[in-house]
Short mmCIF file of C-alpha atoms and ligand atoms in Angstrom, two decimals:
data_model
loop_
_atom_site.label_atom_id
_atom_site.label_comp_id
_atom_site.label_asym_id
_atom_site.label_seq_id
_atom_site.Cartn_x
_atom_site.Cartn_y
_atom_site.Cartn_z
CA UNK U 309 22.56 47.90 16.90
CA UNK U 310 23.33 45.09 19.34
CA UNK U 311 22.83 41.34 19.13
CA UNK U 312 19.53 40.16 20.60
CA UNK U 313 20.71 37.21 22.72
CA UNK U 314 17.36 36.93 24.47
CA UNK U 315 15.63 36.30 21.19
CA UNK U 316 18.22 33.72 20.12
CA UNK U 317 17.86 31.77 23.36
CA UNK U 318 14.08 32.01 23.05
CA UNK U 319 14.29 30.41 19.58
CA UNK U 320 16.50 27.65 20.97
CA UNK U 321 13.99 26.99 23.78
CA UNK U 322 11.15 26.73 21.27
CA UNK U 323 13.16 24.16 19.41
CA UNK U 324 13.99 22.31 22.68
CA UNK U 325 10.30 22.04 23.44
CA UNK U 326 9.64 20.38 20.08
CA UNK U 327 12.63 18.08 20.56
CA UNK U 328 11.47 17.11 24.06
CA UNK U 329 14.58 18.40 25.83
CA UNK U 330 14.67 19.80 29.36
CA UNK U 331 18.09 21.31 28.78
CA UNK U 332 20.87 21.45 26.20
CA UNK U 333 24.61 21.54 26.67
CA UNK U 334 26.24 23.84 24.10
CA UNK U 335 29.98 23.23 23.83
CA UNK U 336 30.92 24.52 20.36
CA UNK U 337 32.51 27.97 20.85
CA UNK U 338 30.77 29.76 17.91
CA UNK U 339 27.41 28.45 19.17
CA UNK U 340 28.14 29.79 22.66
CA UNK U 341 29.14 33.15 21.20
CA UNK U 342 25.93 33.22 19.17
CA UNK U 343 23.66 32.43 22.09
CA UNK U 344 25.16 34.55 24.88
CA UNK U 345 28.01 36.70 23.53
CA UNK U 346 30.87 34.94 25.32
CA UNK U 347 33.94 35.02 23.08
CA UNK U 348 36.44 33.10 25.23
CA UNK U 349 37.95 29.85 24.01
CA UNK U 350 37.02 27.73 27.01
CA UNK U 351 33.37 27.55 27.98
CA UNK U 352 30.18 25.53 28.11
CA UNK U 353 26.67 26.92 28.04
CA UNK U 354 23.83 24.97 29.60
CA UNK U 355 20.39 26.21 28.58
CA UNK U 356 17.32 24.97 30.47
CA UNK U 357 13.69 25.81 29.86
CA UNK U 358 13.85 28.82 32.20
CA UNK U 359 17.50 29.24 33.07
CA UNK U 360 20.90 29.43 31.38
CA UNK U 361 24.40 29.07 32.87
CA UNK U 362 27.73 29.79 31.24
CA UNK U 363 30.60 27.78 32.71
CA UNK U 364 34.16 28.99 32.21
CA UNK U 365 37.45 29.15 34.08
CA UNK U 366 39.17 31.89 36.07
CA UNK U 367 41.06 33.31 33.10
CA UNK U 368 37.76 34.43 31.60
CA UNK U 369 36.07 35.68 34.80
CA UNK U 370 36.10 39.40 33.98
CA UNK U 371 35.53 38.90 30.27
CA UNK U 372 32.56 36.58 30.80
CA UNK U 373 30.90 38.94 33.27
CA UNK U 374 31.35 41.85 30.84
CA UNK U 375 30.12 39.96 27.76
CA UNK U 376 27.33 37.77 29.10
CA UNK U 377 24.05 39.27 30.29
CA UNK U 378 21.53 36.59 29.35
CA UNK U 379 23.06 33.67 31.28
CA UNK U 380 24.46 33.28 34.80
CA UNK U 381 28.25 33.01 34.84
CA UNK U 382 29.84 30.28 36.97
CA UNK U 383 33.61 29.96 37.27
CA UNK U 384 35.23 26.55 37.81
CA UNK U 385 38.77 25.32 37.61
CA UNK U 386 39.71 23.05 34.71
CA UNK U 387 37.62 21.79 31.83
CA UNK U 388 34.18 23.48 31.85
CA UNK U 389 32.58 20.18 30.82
CA UNK U 390 33.67 18.66 34.12
CA UNK U 391 31.52 21.21 35.94
CA UNK U 392 28.31 20.50 34.04
CA UNK U 393 27.29 17.99 36.73
CA UNK U 394 27.50 20.70 39.41
CA UNK U 395 25.39 23.09 37.36
CA UNK U 396 22.56 20.64 36.71
CA UNK U 397 22.65 19.13 40.23
CA UNK U 398 19.36 19.54 42.01
CA UNK U 399 17.46 20.45 38.86
CA UNK U 400 14.83 17.99 37.73
CA UNK U 401 16.07 17.10 34.26
CA UNK U 402 15.02 14.02 32.37
CA UNK U 403 16.42 14.60 28.89
CA UNK U 404 19.44 16.69 28.02
CA UNK U 405 20.79 17.38 24.55
CA UNK U 406 24.45 17.58 23.63
CA UNK U 407 26.30 18.58 20.46
CA UNK U 408 27.48 15.22 19.17
CA UNK U 409 29.64 16.78 16.44
CA UNK U 410 31.63 18.81 18.93
CA UNK U 411 32.47 16.37 21.73
CA UNK U 412 35.20 13.77 21.80
CA UNK U 413 34.37 10.24 22.91
CA UNK U 414 36.39 10.88 26.10
CA UNK U 415 34.44 14.09 26.87
CA UNK U 416 31.14 12.28 26.31
CA UNK U 417 32.19 9.57 28.80
CA UNK U 418 33.26 12.16 31.35
CA UNK U 419 29.86 13.83 31.07
CA UNK U 420 28.19 10.52 31.75
CA UNK U 421 30.22 10.23 34.95
CA UNK U 422 29.68 13.85 36.03
CA UNK U 423 25.91 13.94 35.61
CA UNK U 424 23.50 11.68 37.47
CA UNK U 425 22.46 8.52 35.65
CA UNK U 426 18.82 9.54 35.71
CA UNK U 427 19.50 12.13 32.98
CA UNK U 428 18.99 10.76 29.49
CA UNK U 429 21.43 12.22 26.98
CA UNK U 430 20.27 12.89 23.44
CA UNK U 431 22.47 13.81 20.48
CA UNK U 432 21.32 17.02 18.84
CA UNK U 433 23.67 17.58 15.91
CA UNK U 434 23.35 20.93 14.20
CA UNK U 435 20.56 22.37 16.38
CA UNK U 436 22.19 25.72 17.08
CA UNK U 437 23.83 25.72 13.63
CA UNK U 438 20.36 25.59 12.06
CA UNK U 439 19.32 28.68 14.02
CA UNK U 440 22.58 30.43 13.12
CA UNK U 441 22.06 29.82 9.40
CA UNK U 442 19.30 32.44 9.24
CA UNK U 443 20.91 35.77 10.08
CA UNK U 444 19.10 38.48 12.02
CA UNK U 445 19.34 42.14 11.06
CA UNK U 446 22.32 42.76 13.39
CA UNK U 447 24.23 39.90 11.78
CA UNK U 448 23.36 41.00 8.25
CA UNK U 449 24.82 44.44 8.99
CA UNK U 450 28.00 42.84 10.39
CA UNK U 451 28.36 40.46 7.42
CA UNK U 452 27.84 43.37 5.06
CA UNK U 453 30.67 45.27 6.80
CA UNK U 454 32.97 42.23 6.74
CA UNK U 455 32.32 41.67 3.01
CA UNK U 456 32.99 45.35 2.35
CA UNK U 457 36.29 45.20 4.21
CA UNK U 458 37.43 42.11 2.27
CA UNK U 459 36.46 43.85 -0.97
CA UNK U 460 38.58 46.86 -0.05
CA UNK U 461 41.57 44.62 0.68
CA UNK U 462 41.14 43.01 -2.75
CA UNK U 463 40.96 46.44 -4.43
CA UNK U 464 44.16 47.50 -2.68
CA UNK U 465 46.13 44.35 -3.40
CA UNK U 466 45.34 43.58 -7.05
CA UNK U 467 47.33 46.64 -8.24
CA UNK U 468 50.41 45.29 -6.39
CA UNK U 469 50.55 42.22 -8.65
CA UNK U 470 53.47 42.42 -11.05
CA UNK U 471 55.94 39.95 -12.53
CA UNK U 472 58.55 38.98 -9.93
CA UNK U 473 56.46 39.34 -6.76
CA UNK U 474 56.19 36.11 -4.77
CA UNK U 475 52.88 34.49 -3.80
CA UNK U 476 53.87 34.70 -0.12
CA UNK U 477 54.54 38.45 -0.42
CA UNK U 478 51.08 38.98 -1.88
CA UNK U 479 49.55 36.90 0.94
CA UNK U 480 51.46 38.99 3.49
CA UNK U 481 50.18 42.22 1.92
CA UNK U 482 46.63 40.87 2.19
CA UNK U 483 46.90 39.71 5.80
CA UNK U 484 48.50 43.04 6.79
CA UNK U 485 45.71 45.04 5.19
CA UNK U 486 42.99 42.89 6.74
CA UNK U 487 44.15 43.99 10.20
CA UNK U 488 45.08 47.50 9.09
CA UNK U 489 41.49 48.04 8.00
CA UNK U 490 40.21 46.96 11.40
CA UNK U 491 39.48 43.23 11.18
CA UNK U 492 40.87 40.87 13.82
CA UNK U 493 42.50 38.67 11.16
CA UNK U 494 41.95 36.50 8.09
CA UNK U 495 38.94 34.16 8.25
CA UNK U 496 41.04 31.35 6.71
CA UNK U 497 44.57 30.94 5.40
CA UNK U 498 44.83 33.34 2.44
CA UNK U 499 45.15 31.56 -0.90
CA UNK U 500 47.42 32.90 -3.65
CA UNK U 501 48.01 30.53 -6.54
CA UNK U 502 49.71 31.52 -9.78
CA UNK U 503 50.39 29.84 -13.12
CA UNK U 504 49.89 26.05 -13.08
CA UNK U 505 49.43 26.23 -9.29
CA UNK U 506 46.13 28.05 -9.87
CA UNK U 507 44.73 24.64 -10.85
CA UNK U 508 44.94 23.66 -7.16
CA UNK U 509 41.70 24.96 -5.59
CA UNK U 510 43.22 25.21 -2.08
CA UNK U 511 46.83 26.08 -2.86
CA UNK U 512 48.82 27.53 0.00
CA UNK U 513 50.86 30.58 -1.03
CA UNK U 514 54.41 29.52 -1.89
CA UNK U 515 57.75 31.16 -2.59
CA UNK U 516 56.98 30.99 -6.31
CA UNK U 517 57.40 34.23 -8.23
CA UNK U 518 54.39 35.36 -10.23
CA UNK U 519 55.31 35.69 -13.89
CA UNK U 520 53.97 37.47 -16.92
CA UNK U 521 51.21 35.61 -18.81
CA UNK U 522 50.03 33.70 -15.74
CA UNK U 523 46.67 33.33 -14.06
CA UNK U 524 46.59 34.33 -10.38
CA UNK U 525 43.82 33.21 -8.02
CA UNK U 526 43.43 35.38 -4.89
CA UNK U 527 41.05 34.01 -2.23
CA UNK U 528 40.81 36.03 0.97
CA UNK U 529 38.48 36.78 3.84
CA UNK U 530 38.36 38.76 7.07
CA UNK U 531 36.93 38.28 10.54
CA UNK U 532 35.36 41.58 11.50
CA UNK U 533 33.77 41.68 14.98
CA UNK U 534 33.48 37.85 14.79
CA UNK U 535 31.83 37.78 11.34
CA UNK U 536 33.58 36.18 8.37
CA UNK U 537 33.82 37.13 4.71
CA UNK U 538 35.14 35.13 1.76
CA UNK U 539 36.04 36.54 -1.64
CA UNK U 540 37.93 35.25 -4.69
CA UNK U 541 39.14 37.04 -7.80
CA UNK U 542 41.22 35.67 -10.66
CA UNK U 543 43.43 37.94 -12.73
CA UNK U 544 45.77 37.44 -15.67
CA UNK U 545 49.15 39.14 -15.90
CA UNK U 546 49.20 40.29 -19.48
CA UNK U 547 46.80 39.91 -22.37
CA UNK U 548 44.78 36.75 -21.89
CA UNK U 549 44.79 34.19 -24.70
CA UNK U 550 41.36 33.13 -26.09
CA UNK U 551 41.34 29.84 -24.11
CA UNK U 552 41.71 31.71 -20.80
CA UNK U 553 39.13 34.30 -21.75
CA UNK U 554 36.64 31.56 -22.72
CA UNK U 555 37.19 29.77 -19.42
CA UNK U 556 36.71 33.00 -17.53
CA UNK U 557 33.50 33.87 -19.35
CA UNK U 558 32.13 30.38 -18.63
CA UNK U 559 32.84 30.71 -14.89
CA UNK U 560 31.29 34.16 -14.84
CA UNK U 561 28.23 32.87 -16.70
CA UNK U 562 27.94 29.97 -14.24
CA UNK U 563 28.04 32.41 -11.32
CA UNK U 564 25.39 34.60 -12.95
CA UNK U 565 23.13 31.56 -13.45
CA UNK U 566 23.53 30.67 -9.77
CA UNK U 567 22.72 34.25 -8.67
CA UNK U 568 19.62 34.22 -10.87
CA UNK U 569 18.40 30.96 -9.34
CA UNK U 570 18.71 32.14 -5.72
CA UNK U 571 15.41 32.83 -3.97
CA UNK U 572 13.70 31.56 -0.82
CA UNK U 573 12.49 27.98 -1.24
CA UNK U 574 15.10 26.69 -3.69
CA UNK U 575 17.16 23.73 -2.40
CA UNK U 576 20.92 24.36 -2.13
CA UNK U 577 21.50 21.47 -4.57
CA UNK U 578 19.53 23.26 -7.29
CA UNK U 579 21.65 26.43 -7.05
CA UNK U 580 24.74 24.24 -7.36
CA UNK U 581 23.17 22.54 -10.39
CA UNK U 582 22.35 25.88 -12.06
CA UNK U 583 26.07 26.75 -12.09
CA UNK U 584 27.21 23.26 -13.01
CA UNK U 585 24.80 23.12 -15.93
CA UNK U 586 26.43 26.19 -17.51
CA UNK U 587 29.92 24.74 -17.12
CA UNK U 588 28.69 21.44 -18.61
CA UNK U 589 27.42 23.32 -21.66
CA UNK U 590 30.90 24.80 -22.10
CA UNK U 591 32.46 21.35 -21.75
CA UNK U 592 34.09 22.39 -18.46
CA UNK U 593 31.83 20.58 -15.96
CA UNK U 594 34.41 17.92 -15.15
CA UNK U 595 36.91 20.62 -14.16
CA UNK U 596 34.52 22.07 -11.55
CA UNK U 597 35.80 19.87 -8.75
CA UNK U 598 34.21 21.35 -5.64
CA UNK U 599 30.77 22.42 -4.51
CA UNK U 600 29.33 25.81 -5.41
CA UNK U 601 29.23 27.44 -2.00
CA UNK U 602 28.74 27.45 1.75
CA UNK U 603 27.12 29.57 4.41
CA UNK U 604 29.27 32.25 6.09
CA UNK U 605 28.74 33.81 9.48
CA UNK U 606 30.53 33.32 12.79
CA UNK U 607 32.34 30.49 10.99
CA UNK U 608 33.84 30.56 7.52
CA UNK U 609 32.09 27.33 6.53
CA UNK U 610 28.61 26.84 7.92
CA UNK U 611 25.05 26.05 6.92
CA UNK U 612 23.51 26.06 4.40
CA UNK U 613 25.55 24.29 1.71
CA UNK U 614 25.22 24.76 -2.02
CA UNK U 615 26.21 21.29 -3.15
CA UNK U 616 24.71 18.22 -4.77
CA UNK U 617 22.44 16.41 -2.34
CA UNK U 618 21.87 19.53 -0.19
CA UNK U 619 18.13 19.46 0.48
CA UNK U 620 18.03 22.50 2.77
CA UNK U 621 15.89 25.11 1.07
CA UNK U 622 17.25 28.65 1.02
CA UNK U 623 15.52 31.16 3.28
CA UNK U 624 15.63 34.93 3.44
CA UNK U 625 18.50 35.74 5.82
CA UNK U 626 20.80 32.96 4.66
CA UNK U 627 24.23 34.27 3.63
CA UNK U 628 26.20 32.03 1.25
CA UNK U 629 29.20 32.13 -1.01
CA UNK U 630 28.76 31.48 -4.73
CA UNK U 631 32.12 30.28 -6.03
CA UNK U 632 32.21 28.35 -9.28
CA UNK U 633 35.64 27.44 -10.60
CA UNK U 634 37.39 25.43 -13.27
CA UNK U 635 40.78 23.83 -12.68
CA UNK U 636 42.68 22.34 -15.58
CA UNK U 637 45.69 20.32 -14.41
CA UNK U 638 48.98 21.59 -15.83
CA UNK U 639 47.29 24.65 -17.30
CA UNK U 640 45.63 26.73 -14.58
CA UNK U 641 42.45 27.54 -12.75
CA UNK U 642 39.86 30.28 -12.46
CA UNK U 643 37.49 30.87 -9.55
CA UNK U 644 35.15 33.77 -8.86
CA UNK U 645 33.59 33.96 -5.40
CA UNK U 646 31.15 36.44 -3.90
CA UNK U 647 29.10 36.52 -0.70
CA UNK U 648 25.37 36.67 -1.21
CA UNK U 649 22.43 37.48 1.07
CA UNK U 650 19.22 35.64 0.29
CA UNK U 651 16.41 38.22 0.33
CA UNK U 652 12.63 37.71 0.16
CA UNK U 653 12.86 38.47 -3.58
CA UNK U 654 16.15 36.90 -4.61
CA UNK U 655 19.79 37.65 -3.93
CA UNK U 656 21.85 40.64 -2.88
CA UNK U 657 25.59 40.48 -3.54
CA UNK U 658 27.56 41.79 -0.54
CA UNK U 659 31.07 41.74 -2.01
CA UNK U 660 32.36 44.03 -4.72
CA UNK U 661 33.48 44.86 -7.32
CA UNK U 662 31.74 42.32 -9.51
CA UNK U 663 34.24 39.95 -11.03
CA UNK U 664 35.02 41.50 -14.37
CA UNK U 665 38.01 39.94 -16.02
CA UNK U 666 41.15 41.71 -14.95
CA UNK U 667 44.09 41.81 -17.27
CA UNK U 668 47.04 43.50 -15.63
ZN1 LIG L 97 37.12 31.63 -0.60
ZN1 LIG L 98 34.46 29.93 0.13
#
């Protein structure tokens, strides 16, 4: 299977018509990759109603010509944004969109200078991101493969945990295996947090040795052929005391409630609430200090969000993480995270194995 860039650009053009745009300047690299397949780090894609041009510099000449079939490739020296004026010159454009979230104030000013004054610029935040949120069948297959790879890394690394091994060593074992199994690298900085440090949701791995009778949170993900995965397991070194077991069961129950609530049409905020409600019942709600989940795709954090206030309704083809956690300062934390595909009927979990409590 191959990505259908033509279809993606067609969807963008439909949206442009509704938004009253004659053209759109796409400058965010993952959006460019999504629309035309260019994976270089310096580029700008200008999409008109009937034409599309990718601007990049000489370093990416060969790569761009090999990767991009659905847009013309134009090579310029320097910042691709400086060449936008040359690309739109002579075309009758009244209104042009730009990605407000992905331009600096200086870049926006330079665009104003480079393009004739008669063009009216319009901010279009999140336009391509909204298209990207709903995955096509090619992307679903890639995300499935990425989730599978991350799951295999987890399966290989959990047995290496033993008293005396340092958090950084475990992180190194994970990052090594991610590449060894064929991914281009981790999709974010691997998190290993043991003992009281597990109460820090985003702890960087440290030189701390993992000890017996400690919780260990392992949060890892891979980038496989540009697609990200994100997976967390929490294990206990030894026989878990009742307090830890209770916490773990509550988090697992919260995740199950969130899975059960997922179906097309439900707002992201309601899925978040389904998990939070369970933790509230266990008296742990105040220790759930982050949102329930986020979309995954070409980026590790993307649309849609599962958090309070998130009105976006889930649609079949959305892929999100479901990651409830409780973090008790001075004691420890537990998080369980899986990647989930929203299907016409409900949810399909892409990561494995399911998070049964692991006592090592
Ligand atoms: Zn994660
Ligand atoms: Zn995550």
